XYZ file of C-alpha atoms in Angstrom:
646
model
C -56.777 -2.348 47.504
C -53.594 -1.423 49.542
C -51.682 1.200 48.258
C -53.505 4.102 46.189
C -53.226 5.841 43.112
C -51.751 8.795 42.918
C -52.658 11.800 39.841
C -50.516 11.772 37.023
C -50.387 16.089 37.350
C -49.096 14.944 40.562
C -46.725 12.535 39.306
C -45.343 14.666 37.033
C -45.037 17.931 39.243
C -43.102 15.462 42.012
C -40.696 14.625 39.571
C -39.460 17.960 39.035
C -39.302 18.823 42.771
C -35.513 19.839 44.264
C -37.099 21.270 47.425
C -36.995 19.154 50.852
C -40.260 16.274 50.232
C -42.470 17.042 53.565
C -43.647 13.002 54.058
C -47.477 13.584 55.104
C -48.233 12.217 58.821
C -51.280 9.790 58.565
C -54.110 10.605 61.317
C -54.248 8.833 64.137
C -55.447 4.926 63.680
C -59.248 4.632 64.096
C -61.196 2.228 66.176
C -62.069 -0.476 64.425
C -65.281 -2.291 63.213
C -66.463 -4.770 65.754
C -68.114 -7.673 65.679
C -71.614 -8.043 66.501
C -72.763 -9.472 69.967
C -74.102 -12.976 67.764
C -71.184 -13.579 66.028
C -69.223 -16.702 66.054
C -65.525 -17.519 65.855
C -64.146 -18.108 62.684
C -61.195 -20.227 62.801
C -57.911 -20.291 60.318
C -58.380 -23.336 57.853
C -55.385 -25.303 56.645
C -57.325 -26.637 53.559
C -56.346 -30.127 54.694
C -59.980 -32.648 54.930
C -62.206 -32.292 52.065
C -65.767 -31.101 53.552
C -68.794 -33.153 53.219
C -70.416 -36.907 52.751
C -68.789 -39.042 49.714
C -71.112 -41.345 48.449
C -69.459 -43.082 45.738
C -69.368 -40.623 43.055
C -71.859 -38.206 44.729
C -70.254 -35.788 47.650
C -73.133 -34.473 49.979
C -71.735 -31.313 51.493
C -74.403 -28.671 53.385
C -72.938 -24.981 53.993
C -74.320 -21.761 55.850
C -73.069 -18.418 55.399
C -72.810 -17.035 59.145
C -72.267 -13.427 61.073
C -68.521 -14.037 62.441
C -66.043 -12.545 64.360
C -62.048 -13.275 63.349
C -59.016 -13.165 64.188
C -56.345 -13.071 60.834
C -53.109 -12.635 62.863
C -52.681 -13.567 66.628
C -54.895 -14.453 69.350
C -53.758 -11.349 70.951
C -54.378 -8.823 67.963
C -57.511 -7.502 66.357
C -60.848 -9.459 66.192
C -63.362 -7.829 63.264
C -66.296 -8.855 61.857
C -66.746 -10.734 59.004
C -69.406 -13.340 56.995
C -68.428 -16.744 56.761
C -69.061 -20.008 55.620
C -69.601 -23.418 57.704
C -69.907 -26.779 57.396
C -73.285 -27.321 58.555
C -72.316 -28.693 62.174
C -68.871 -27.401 62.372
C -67.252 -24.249 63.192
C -66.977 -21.298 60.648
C -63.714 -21.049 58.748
C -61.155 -18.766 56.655
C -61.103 -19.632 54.078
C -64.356 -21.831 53.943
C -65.083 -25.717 53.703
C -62.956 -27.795 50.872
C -64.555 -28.772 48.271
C -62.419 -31.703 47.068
C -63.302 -34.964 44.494
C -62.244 -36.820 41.622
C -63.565 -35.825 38.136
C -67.078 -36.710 37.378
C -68.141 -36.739 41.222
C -71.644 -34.930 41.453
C -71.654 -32.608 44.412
C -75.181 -32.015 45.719
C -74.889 -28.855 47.915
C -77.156 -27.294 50.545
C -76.545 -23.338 50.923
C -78.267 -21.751 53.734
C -78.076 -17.862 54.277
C -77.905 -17.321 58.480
C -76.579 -13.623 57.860
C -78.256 -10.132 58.136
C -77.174 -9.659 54.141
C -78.495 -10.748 50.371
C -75.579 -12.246 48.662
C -74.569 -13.809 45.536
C -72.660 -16.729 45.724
C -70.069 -17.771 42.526
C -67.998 -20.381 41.333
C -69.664 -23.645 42.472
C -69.421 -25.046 38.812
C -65.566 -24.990 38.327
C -64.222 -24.681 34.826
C -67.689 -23.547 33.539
C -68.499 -19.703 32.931
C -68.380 -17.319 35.542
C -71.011 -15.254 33.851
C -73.583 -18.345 34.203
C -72.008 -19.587 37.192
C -73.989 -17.551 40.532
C -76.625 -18.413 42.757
C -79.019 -15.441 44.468
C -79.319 -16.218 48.095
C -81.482 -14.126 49.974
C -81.498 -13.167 53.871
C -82.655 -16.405 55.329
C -82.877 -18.129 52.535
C -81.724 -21.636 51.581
C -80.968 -23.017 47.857
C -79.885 -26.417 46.501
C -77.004 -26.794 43.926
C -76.842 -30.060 42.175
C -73.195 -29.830 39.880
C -71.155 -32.469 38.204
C -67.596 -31.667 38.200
C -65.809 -32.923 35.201
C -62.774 -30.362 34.755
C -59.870 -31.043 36.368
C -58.011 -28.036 38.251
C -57.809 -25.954 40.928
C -60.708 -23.347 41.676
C -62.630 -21.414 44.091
C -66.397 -20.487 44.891
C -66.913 -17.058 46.402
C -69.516 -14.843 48.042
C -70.178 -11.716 47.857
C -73.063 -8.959 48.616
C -76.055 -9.120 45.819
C -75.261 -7.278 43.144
C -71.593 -6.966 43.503
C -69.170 -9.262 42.782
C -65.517 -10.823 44.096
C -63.746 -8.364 43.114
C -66.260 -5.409 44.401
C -65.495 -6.977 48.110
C -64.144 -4.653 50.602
C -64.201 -6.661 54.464
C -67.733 -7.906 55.217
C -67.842 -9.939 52.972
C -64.000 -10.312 51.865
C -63.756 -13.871 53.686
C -66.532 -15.691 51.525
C -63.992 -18.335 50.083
C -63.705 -21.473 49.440
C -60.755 -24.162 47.369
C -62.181 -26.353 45.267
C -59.712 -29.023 43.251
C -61.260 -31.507 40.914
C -58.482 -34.416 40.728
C -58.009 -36.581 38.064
C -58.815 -40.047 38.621
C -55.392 -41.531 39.818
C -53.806 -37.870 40.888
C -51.568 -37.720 44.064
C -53.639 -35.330 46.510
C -50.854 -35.021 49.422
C -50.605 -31.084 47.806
C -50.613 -27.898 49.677
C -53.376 -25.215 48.792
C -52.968 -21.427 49.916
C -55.876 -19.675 49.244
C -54.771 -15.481 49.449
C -57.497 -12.766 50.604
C -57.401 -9.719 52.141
C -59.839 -7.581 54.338
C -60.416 -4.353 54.078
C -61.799 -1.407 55.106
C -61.522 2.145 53.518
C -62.020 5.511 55.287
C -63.655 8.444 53.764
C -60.803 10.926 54.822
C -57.746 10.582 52.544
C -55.508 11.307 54.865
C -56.785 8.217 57.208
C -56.278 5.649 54.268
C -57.361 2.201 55.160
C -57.080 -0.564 57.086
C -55.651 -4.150 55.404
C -54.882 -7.657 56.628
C -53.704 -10.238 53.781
C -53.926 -13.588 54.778
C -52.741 -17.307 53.687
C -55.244 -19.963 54.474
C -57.378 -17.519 57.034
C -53.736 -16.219 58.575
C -51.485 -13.333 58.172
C -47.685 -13.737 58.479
C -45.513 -15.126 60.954
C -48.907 -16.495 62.302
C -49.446 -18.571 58.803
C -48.660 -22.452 58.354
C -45.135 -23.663 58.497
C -45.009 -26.343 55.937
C -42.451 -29.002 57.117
C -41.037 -30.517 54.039
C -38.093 -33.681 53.301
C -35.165 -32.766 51.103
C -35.383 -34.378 47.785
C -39.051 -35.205 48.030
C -40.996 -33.003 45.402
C -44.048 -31.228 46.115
C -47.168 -29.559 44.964
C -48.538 -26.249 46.020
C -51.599 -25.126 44.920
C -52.465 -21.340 45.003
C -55.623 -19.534 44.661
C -55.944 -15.698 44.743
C -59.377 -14.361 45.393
C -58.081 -10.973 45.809
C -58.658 -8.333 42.787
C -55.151 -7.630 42.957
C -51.788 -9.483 41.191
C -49.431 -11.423 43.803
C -45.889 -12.054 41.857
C -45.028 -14.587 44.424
C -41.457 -15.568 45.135
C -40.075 -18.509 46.224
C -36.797 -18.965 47.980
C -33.785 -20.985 47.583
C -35.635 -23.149 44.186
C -37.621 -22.897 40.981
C -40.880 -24.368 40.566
C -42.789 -25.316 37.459
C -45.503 -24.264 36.639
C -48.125 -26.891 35.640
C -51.474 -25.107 35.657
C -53.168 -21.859 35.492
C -56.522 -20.835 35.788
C -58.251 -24.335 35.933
C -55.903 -25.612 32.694
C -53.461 -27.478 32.609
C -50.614 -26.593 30.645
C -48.483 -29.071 28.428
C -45.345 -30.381 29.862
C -43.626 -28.833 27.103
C -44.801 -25.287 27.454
C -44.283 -25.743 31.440
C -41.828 -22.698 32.244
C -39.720 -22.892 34.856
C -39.952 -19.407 37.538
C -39.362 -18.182 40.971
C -41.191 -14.959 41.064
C -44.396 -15.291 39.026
C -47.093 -12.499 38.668
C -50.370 -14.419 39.671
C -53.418 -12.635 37.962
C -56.207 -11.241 40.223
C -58.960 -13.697 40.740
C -57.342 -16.759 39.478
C -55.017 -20.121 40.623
C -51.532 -21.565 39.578
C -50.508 -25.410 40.516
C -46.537 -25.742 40.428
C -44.395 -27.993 41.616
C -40.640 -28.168 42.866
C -37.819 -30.086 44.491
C -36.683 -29.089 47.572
C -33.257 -30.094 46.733
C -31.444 -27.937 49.590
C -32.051 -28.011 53.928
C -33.260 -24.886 55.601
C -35.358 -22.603 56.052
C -37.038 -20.825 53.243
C -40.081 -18.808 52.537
C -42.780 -18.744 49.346
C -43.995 -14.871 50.033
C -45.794 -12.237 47.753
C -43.238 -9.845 46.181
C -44.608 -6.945 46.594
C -42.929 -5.237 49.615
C -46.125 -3.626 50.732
C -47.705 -7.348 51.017
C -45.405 -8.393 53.469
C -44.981 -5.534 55.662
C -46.975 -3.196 58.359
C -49.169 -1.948 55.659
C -51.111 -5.012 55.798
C -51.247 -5.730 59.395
C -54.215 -4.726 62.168
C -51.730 -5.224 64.677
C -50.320 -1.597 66.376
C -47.109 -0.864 64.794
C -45.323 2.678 64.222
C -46.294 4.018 60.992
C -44.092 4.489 58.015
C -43.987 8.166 58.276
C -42.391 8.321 61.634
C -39.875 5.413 60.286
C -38.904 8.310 57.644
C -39.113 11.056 59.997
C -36.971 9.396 62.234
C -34.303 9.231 59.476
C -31.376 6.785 60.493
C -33.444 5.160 63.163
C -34.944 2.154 62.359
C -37.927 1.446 63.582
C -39.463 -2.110 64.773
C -39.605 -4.428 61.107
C -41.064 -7.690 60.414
C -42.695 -9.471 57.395
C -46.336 -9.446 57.691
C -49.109 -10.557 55.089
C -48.370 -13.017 52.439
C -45.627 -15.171 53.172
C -45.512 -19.046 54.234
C -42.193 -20.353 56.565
C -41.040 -23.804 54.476
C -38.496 -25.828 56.382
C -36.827 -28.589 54.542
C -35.245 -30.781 56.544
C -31.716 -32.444 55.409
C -31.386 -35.707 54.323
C -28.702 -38.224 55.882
C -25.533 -37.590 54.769
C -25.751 -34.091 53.335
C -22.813 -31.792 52.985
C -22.655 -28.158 51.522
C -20.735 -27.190 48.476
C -17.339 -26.253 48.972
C -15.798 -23.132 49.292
C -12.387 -23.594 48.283
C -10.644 -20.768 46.117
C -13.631 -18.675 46.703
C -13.336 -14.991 44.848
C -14.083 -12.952 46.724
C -16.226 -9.469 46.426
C -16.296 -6.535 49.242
C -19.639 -4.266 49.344
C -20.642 -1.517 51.334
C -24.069 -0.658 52.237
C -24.346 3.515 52.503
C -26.150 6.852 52.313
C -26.200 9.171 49.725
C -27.194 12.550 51.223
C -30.070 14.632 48.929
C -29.689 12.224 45.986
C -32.608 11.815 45.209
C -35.890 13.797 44.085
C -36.784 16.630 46.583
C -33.314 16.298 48.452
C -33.890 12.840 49.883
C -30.880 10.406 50.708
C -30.014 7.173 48.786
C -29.391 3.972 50.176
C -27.674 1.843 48.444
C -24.666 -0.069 47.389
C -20.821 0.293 46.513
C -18.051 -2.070 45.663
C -14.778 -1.818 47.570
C -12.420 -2.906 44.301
C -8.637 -3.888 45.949
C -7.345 -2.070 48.845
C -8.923 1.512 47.672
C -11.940 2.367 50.634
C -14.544 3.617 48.558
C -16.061 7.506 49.073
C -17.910 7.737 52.264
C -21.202 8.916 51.275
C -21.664 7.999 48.009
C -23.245 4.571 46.329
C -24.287 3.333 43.073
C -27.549 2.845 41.858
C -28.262 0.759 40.723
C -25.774 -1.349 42.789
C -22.711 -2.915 41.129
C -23.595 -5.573 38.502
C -22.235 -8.714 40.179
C -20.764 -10.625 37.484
C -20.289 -13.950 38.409
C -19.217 -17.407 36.584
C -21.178 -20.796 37.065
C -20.672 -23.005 39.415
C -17.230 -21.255 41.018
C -17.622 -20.294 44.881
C -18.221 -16.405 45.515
C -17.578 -14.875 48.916
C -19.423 -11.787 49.111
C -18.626 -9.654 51.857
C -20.987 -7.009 52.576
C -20.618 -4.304 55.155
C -22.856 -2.237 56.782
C -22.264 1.757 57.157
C -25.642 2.999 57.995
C -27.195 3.700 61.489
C -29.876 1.346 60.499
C -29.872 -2.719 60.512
C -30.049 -3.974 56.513
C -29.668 -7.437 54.944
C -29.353 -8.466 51.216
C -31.421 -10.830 49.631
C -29.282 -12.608 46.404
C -32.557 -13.259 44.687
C -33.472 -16.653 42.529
C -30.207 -17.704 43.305
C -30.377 -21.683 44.112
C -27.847 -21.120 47.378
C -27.465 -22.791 50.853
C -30.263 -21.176 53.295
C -28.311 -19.224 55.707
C -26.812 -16.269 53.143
C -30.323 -16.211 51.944
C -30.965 -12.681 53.812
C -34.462 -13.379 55.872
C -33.572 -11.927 59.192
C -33.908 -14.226 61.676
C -35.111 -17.090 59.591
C -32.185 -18.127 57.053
C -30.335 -21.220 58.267
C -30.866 -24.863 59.269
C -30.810 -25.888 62.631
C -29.455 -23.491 65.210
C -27.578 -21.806 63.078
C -29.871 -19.147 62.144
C -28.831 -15.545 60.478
C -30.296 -12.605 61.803
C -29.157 -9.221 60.159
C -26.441 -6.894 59.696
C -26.312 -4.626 62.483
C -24.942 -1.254 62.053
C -21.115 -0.436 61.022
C -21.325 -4.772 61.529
C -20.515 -7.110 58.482
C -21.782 -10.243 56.783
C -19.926 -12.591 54.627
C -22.482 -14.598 52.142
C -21.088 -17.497 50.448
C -22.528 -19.760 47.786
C -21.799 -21.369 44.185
C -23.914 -20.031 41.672
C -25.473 -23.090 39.929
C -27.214 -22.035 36.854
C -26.618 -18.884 34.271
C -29.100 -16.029 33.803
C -29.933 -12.823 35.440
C -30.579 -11.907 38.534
C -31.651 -9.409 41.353
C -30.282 -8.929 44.541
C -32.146 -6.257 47.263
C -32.438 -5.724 50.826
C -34.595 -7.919 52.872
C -34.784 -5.878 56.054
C -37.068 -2.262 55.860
C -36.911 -3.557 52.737
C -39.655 -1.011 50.886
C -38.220 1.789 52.070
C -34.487 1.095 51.367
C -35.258 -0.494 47.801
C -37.120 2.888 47.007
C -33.787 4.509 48.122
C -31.706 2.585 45.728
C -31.204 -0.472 47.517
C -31.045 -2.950 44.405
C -28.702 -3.838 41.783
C -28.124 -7.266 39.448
C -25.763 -10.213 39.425
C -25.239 -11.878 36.303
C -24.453 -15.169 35.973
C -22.116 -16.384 32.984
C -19.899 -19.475 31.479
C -18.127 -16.530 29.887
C -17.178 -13.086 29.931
C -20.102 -10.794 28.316
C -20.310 -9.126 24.944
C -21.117 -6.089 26.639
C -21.906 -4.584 22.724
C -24.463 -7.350 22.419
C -25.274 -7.446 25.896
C -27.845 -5.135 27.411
C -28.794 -4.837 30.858
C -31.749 -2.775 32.364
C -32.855 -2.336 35.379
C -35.543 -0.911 36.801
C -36.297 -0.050 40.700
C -36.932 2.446 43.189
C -36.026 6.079 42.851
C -37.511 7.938 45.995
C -39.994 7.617 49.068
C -43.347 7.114 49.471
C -44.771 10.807 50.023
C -47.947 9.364 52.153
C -48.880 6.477 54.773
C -49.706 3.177 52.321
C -49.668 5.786 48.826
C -46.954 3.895 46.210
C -43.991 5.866 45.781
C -43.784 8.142 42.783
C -40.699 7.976 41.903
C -38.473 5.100 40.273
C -35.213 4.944 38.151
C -34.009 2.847 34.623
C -30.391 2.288 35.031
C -30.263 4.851 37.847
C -31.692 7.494 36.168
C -35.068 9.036 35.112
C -33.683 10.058 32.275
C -31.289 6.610 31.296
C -28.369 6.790 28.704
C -29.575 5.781 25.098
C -28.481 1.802 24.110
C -26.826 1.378 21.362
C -26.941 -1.461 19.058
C -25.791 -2.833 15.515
C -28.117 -3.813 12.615
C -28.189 -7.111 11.288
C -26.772 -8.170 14.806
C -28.435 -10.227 17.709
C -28.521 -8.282 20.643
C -29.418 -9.611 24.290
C -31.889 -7.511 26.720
C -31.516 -8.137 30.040
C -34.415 -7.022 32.438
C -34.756 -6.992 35.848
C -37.580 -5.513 37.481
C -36.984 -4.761 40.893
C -39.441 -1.805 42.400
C -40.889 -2.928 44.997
C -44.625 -1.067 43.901
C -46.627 -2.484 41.454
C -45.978 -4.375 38.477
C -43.761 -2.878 35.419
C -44.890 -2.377 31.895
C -41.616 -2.622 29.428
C -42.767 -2.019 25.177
C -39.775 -1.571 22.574
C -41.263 0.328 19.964
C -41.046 3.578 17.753
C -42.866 6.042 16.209
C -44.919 3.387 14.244
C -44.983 -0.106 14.960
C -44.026 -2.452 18.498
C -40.999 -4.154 17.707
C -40.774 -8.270 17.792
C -37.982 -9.743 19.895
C -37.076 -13.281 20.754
C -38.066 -14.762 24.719
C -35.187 -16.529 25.732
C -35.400 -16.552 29.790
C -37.178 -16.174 32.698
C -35.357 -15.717 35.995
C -32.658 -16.898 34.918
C -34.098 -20.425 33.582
C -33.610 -20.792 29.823
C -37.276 -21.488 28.466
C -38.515 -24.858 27.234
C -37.985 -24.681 23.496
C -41.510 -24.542 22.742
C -41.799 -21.112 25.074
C -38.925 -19.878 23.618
C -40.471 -18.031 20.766
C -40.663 -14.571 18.269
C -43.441 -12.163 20.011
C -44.420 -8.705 20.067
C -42.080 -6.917 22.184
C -43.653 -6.398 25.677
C -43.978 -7.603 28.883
C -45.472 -6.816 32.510
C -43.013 -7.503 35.236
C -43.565 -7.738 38.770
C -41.104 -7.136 41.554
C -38.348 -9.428 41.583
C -38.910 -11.062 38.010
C -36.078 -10.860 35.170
C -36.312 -11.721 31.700
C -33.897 -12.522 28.797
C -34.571 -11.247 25.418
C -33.279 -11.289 21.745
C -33.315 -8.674 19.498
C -32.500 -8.311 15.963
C -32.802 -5.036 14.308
C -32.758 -5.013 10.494
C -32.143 -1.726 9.819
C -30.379 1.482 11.112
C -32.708 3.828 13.450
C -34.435 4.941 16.626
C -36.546 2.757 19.247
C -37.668 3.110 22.731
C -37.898 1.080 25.255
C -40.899 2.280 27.288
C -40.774 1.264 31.114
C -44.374 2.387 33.088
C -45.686 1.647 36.437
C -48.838 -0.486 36.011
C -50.120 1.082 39.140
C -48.113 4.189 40.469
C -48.125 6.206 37.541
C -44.273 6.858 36.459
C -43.344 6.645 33.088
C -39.813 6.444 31.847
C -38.707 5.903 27.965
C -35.014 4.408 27.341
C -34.127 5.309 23.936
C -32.384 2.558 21.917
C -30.239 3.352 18.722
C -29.768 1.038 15.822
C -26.297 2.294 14.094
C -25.480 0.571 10.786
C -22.792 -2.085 10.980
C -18.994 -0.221 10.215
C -17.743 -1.020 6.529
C -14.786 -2.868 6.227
C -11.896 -0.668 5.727
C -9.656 -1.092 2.557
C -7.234 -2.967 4.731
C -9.478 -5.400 5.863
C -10.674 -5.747 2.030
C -7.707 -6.115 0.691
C -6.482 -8.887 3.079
C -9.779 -11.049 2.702
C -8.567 -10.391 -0.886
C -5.358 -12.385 -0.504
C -6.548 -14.996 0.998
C -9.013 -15.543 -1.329
């Protein structure tokens, strides 16, 4: 899996360090595997023609499992070896041949085994159990697979060496994948499916790490499919993870709603409305959304080591000389899990105005030796009036952006550091180009491309909708969000009850200390120690959370010394739930990078809780104490005038 696990001794020693951090150098790149002499190409599959012979309700589809060679990104960077599957007489593929018919079809399948391996092959009876659901297929071997399909959803079938399974796959094998959607009788099928897998290869040094490639539909980023889509015309994207890792993927510019998971549908009512959504290992999501504004956009994985070098073959400098290097920055792109959407505009479309725009100034800087071990901070500070704000200081997390629905903001942000940034105003349903995605943002040929340095950027949009929000850099953007590059915008009707209102965020705090190893460090509120909230029995209070570091999900639990508390879910980035969603639960939740979420809390009597904020992956743990006072008596004035009234 890309990015390791580091000790919690470790953890816990790093935290304490003032001393300079000496970033560990990663050996020198290995060779890698290559592809035996037989091998045959495996080409990137769109997941466009169903595979196979329909025969009214019968689909006759014969597949062999083949020794390939592939290429995930371009045709000029790395070719390794991998298994495969093919339609018999066609090319191999990546991901392998669609499996596509309406409920009740009975799929009679042929599975040959042409490779030098035993394997186990899974998932061919969708929406039945996995446990019962594998087929032994020895070297040479061929098996027949008679299956009626009668669930309708969104699946996948998967090989894998014998006696391991999918989520045991390292790169050999890591390709053995296949879509399959069972469509109800009358269902529209002009959907897009994105089936997500990695390969990859460990080394048995430490120091040397691994080698990754994520991949969308058998391609890593910019080399995936851009999707071409008409304003106004909803759509249907279909997503399958075979990896054994979570994908909170984020879509740009829109919210889509989410209409299945796992195979089931879920109940129009219940249907939640999201733009970052943590996507379990091993499993698919359907949703759905308008594309309501032109542009171009991008539906990418949110964590920031997904989309980066760390999960590219291709030869790029290494992180560690990108730190080393300090204030240099070196060559950036988005790699791994991300798909280019372009929506084109429909006749007659004009932006939202700008007139009587407020207007907000922010400055992009470095904080020398703020951080654990004498590192510097990146991050952001507000220039309020004509006052220029200190030089090397900033504010993490960045200012909270308070803004009111559906009134123009100009934001201008400026750039101080000797390193190209961008910001990224995140969930936010805004025009494309102030989007942030260097070199992408935009319609037509006007196309944004980043904020050089000591350069400026003005982003303007109207805020449509109220809720909470992140906004982050989009350019390096792992490294600077682990220096601090992060803060929250809150949309309102109305000024904030800042006594009921409670924001918390939680982000970056430090660098990564080696090559692809998940930072240790991270911050609540700016701190790792965060000032206590206070709040009032017998009053409704709001949480706020926004979860914004960029490794791993986070794990937030209100609780004390006894029992978890119970709050109220009220939103999800920044969409009110459906009624039905909105409900009493225990109080927890596990975040990814890039989600927010509204909650209501009502404390009944006076005393201590803590909010507990962990790293599901990296290791960090960070409580957030939260004191209930008693609500203040009335004084004898106040009693005595209720009295006259009376």
């Amino acid at each position: 899996m890309p990015i390791a696990f580091a000790s919690h001794a470790l953890l816990s020693a790093l935290l304490q360090v003032q001393a300079p951090l000496h970033l560990v150098a990663p050996l020198p790149r290995r060779p890698l595997p290559k592809p035996a002499a037989h091998a045959v190409a495996a080409s990137a599959s769109q997941n466009r023609l169903a595979a196979g012979v329909q025969n009214g309700r019968v689909l006759s589809l014969a597949i062999d499992v083949v020794t390939a060679k592939w290429k995930p990104e371009g045709e000029n960077d790395p070719e390794v070896p991998v298994l495969a599957f093919a339609e018999v007489g066609k090319s191999a593929t990546v991901p392998g041949p669609l499996i596509r018919v309406r409920r009740g079809t009975e799929v009679q399948l042929t599975l040959s085994n042409r490779s030098d391996s035993a394997l186990v092959i899974g998932g061919l009876r969708a929406g039945s159990n996995a446990g019962d659901d594998t087929v032994q297929l020895a070297v040479g071997a061929t098996r027949q697979v008679r299956v009626r399909l009668d669930s309708t959803g969104t699946y996948f079938y998967w090989g894998a060496f014998k006696g391991t399974t999918a989520s045991d796959r390292n790169w050999l094998d890591s390709q053995l994948n296949g879509a399959i959607v069972v469509d109800a009788p009358t269902a529209r099928t002009d959907d897009h499916i994105f089936v997500l897998s990695e390969w990859f290869h460990p080394y048995d040094d430490r120091r040397q790490a691994f080698e990754v490639v994520s991949v969308i539909n058998g391609k890593g980023f910019p080399h995936t499919e851009r999707v071409v889509l008409p304003q106004g015309d909803s759509v249907r994207f279909r997503i399958i993870n075979t990896m054994a890792l979570q994908h909170p993927m984020h879509l740009h510019g829109f919210y889509y709603r989410i209409e299945e998971h796992a195979g089931k549908r879920i109940p129009p009512s219940r249907q939640l409305l999201s733009n970052t959504d943590l996507l379990e290992a091993g499993t698919t999501e359907v949703f759905s959304f308008l594309p309501s504004t032109p542009g171009n956009w991008l539906l990418h994985c949110h964590f920031a080591f997904h989309v980066d070098e760390t999960v590219s073959l291709a030869e790029l400098p290494s992180m560690a000389d990108t730190h080393h290097a300090r204030d240099a920055m070196a060559p950036h792109s988005m790699r791994g899990l991300a798909v280019a959407l372009q929506v084109t505009p429909a006749p007659g479309y004009q932006p939202p105005s700008m007139v009587n725009a407020r207007t907000i100034h922010l400055q992009v800087q470095r904080e020398p030796n703020a951080l654990p071990g004498g590192t510097d901070a990146i991050g952001f500070i507000e220039q309020v009036g004509d006052s220029v704000p200190p030089a090397h200081k900033v504010s993490i997390p960045g200012p909270v952006l308070e803004l009111q629905r559906g009134t123009p903001v100009r934001i201008v942000v400026r750039n101080q550091l000797d390193q190209p940034t961008s910001v990224h105003w995140h969930g936010l349903e805004i025009e494309s180009f102030p989007d942030g995605v260097p070199n992408w943002s935009g319609l037509g040929d006007r196309v944004y491309t980043q904020i050089a340095p000591r350069d400026s950027f003005v982003a303007e949009f109207v805020p449509p909708r109220a809720g909470t929000f992140p906004y982050h850099s989009h350019l390096n953007d792992r490294q600077q969000m682990l220096s601090g590059m992060y803060g929250a915008i809150i949309v309102t009707d109305r000024p904030r009850d800042l006594a009921h209102d409670h924001l918390v965020v939680v982000g970056g705090g430090g660098p990564a200390i080696e090559d692809k190893i998940e930072s240790p460090f991270a911050l609540v509120n700016g701190r790792t120690s965060p000032r206590s909230l206070h709040l009032t029995a017998g009053e409704t209070h709001r949480f706020r959370l926004v979860s914004i570091n960029p490794d791993w999900p986070v794990r937030f639990t209100l609780r004390n010394d006894a029992v978890t508390a119970r709050w109220r879910a009220v939103a999800k980035d920044g969409a009110d739930l459906p009624p039905a969603m909105a409900t009493t639960r225990l109080a927890r939740v596990v975040m990814g990078p890039g989600e927010t979420a509204d909650f209501e809390f009502t404390p009944a009597v006076p005393g201590t809780w803590r909010l507990d904020v962990a790293s599901d992956g990296s290791g960090w743990q960070i409580p957030l104490s939260v004191i209930v006072e008693a609500k203040p008596r009335p004084t004898t004035k106040t009693k005595a005038a209720t009295t006259s009234k009376e």
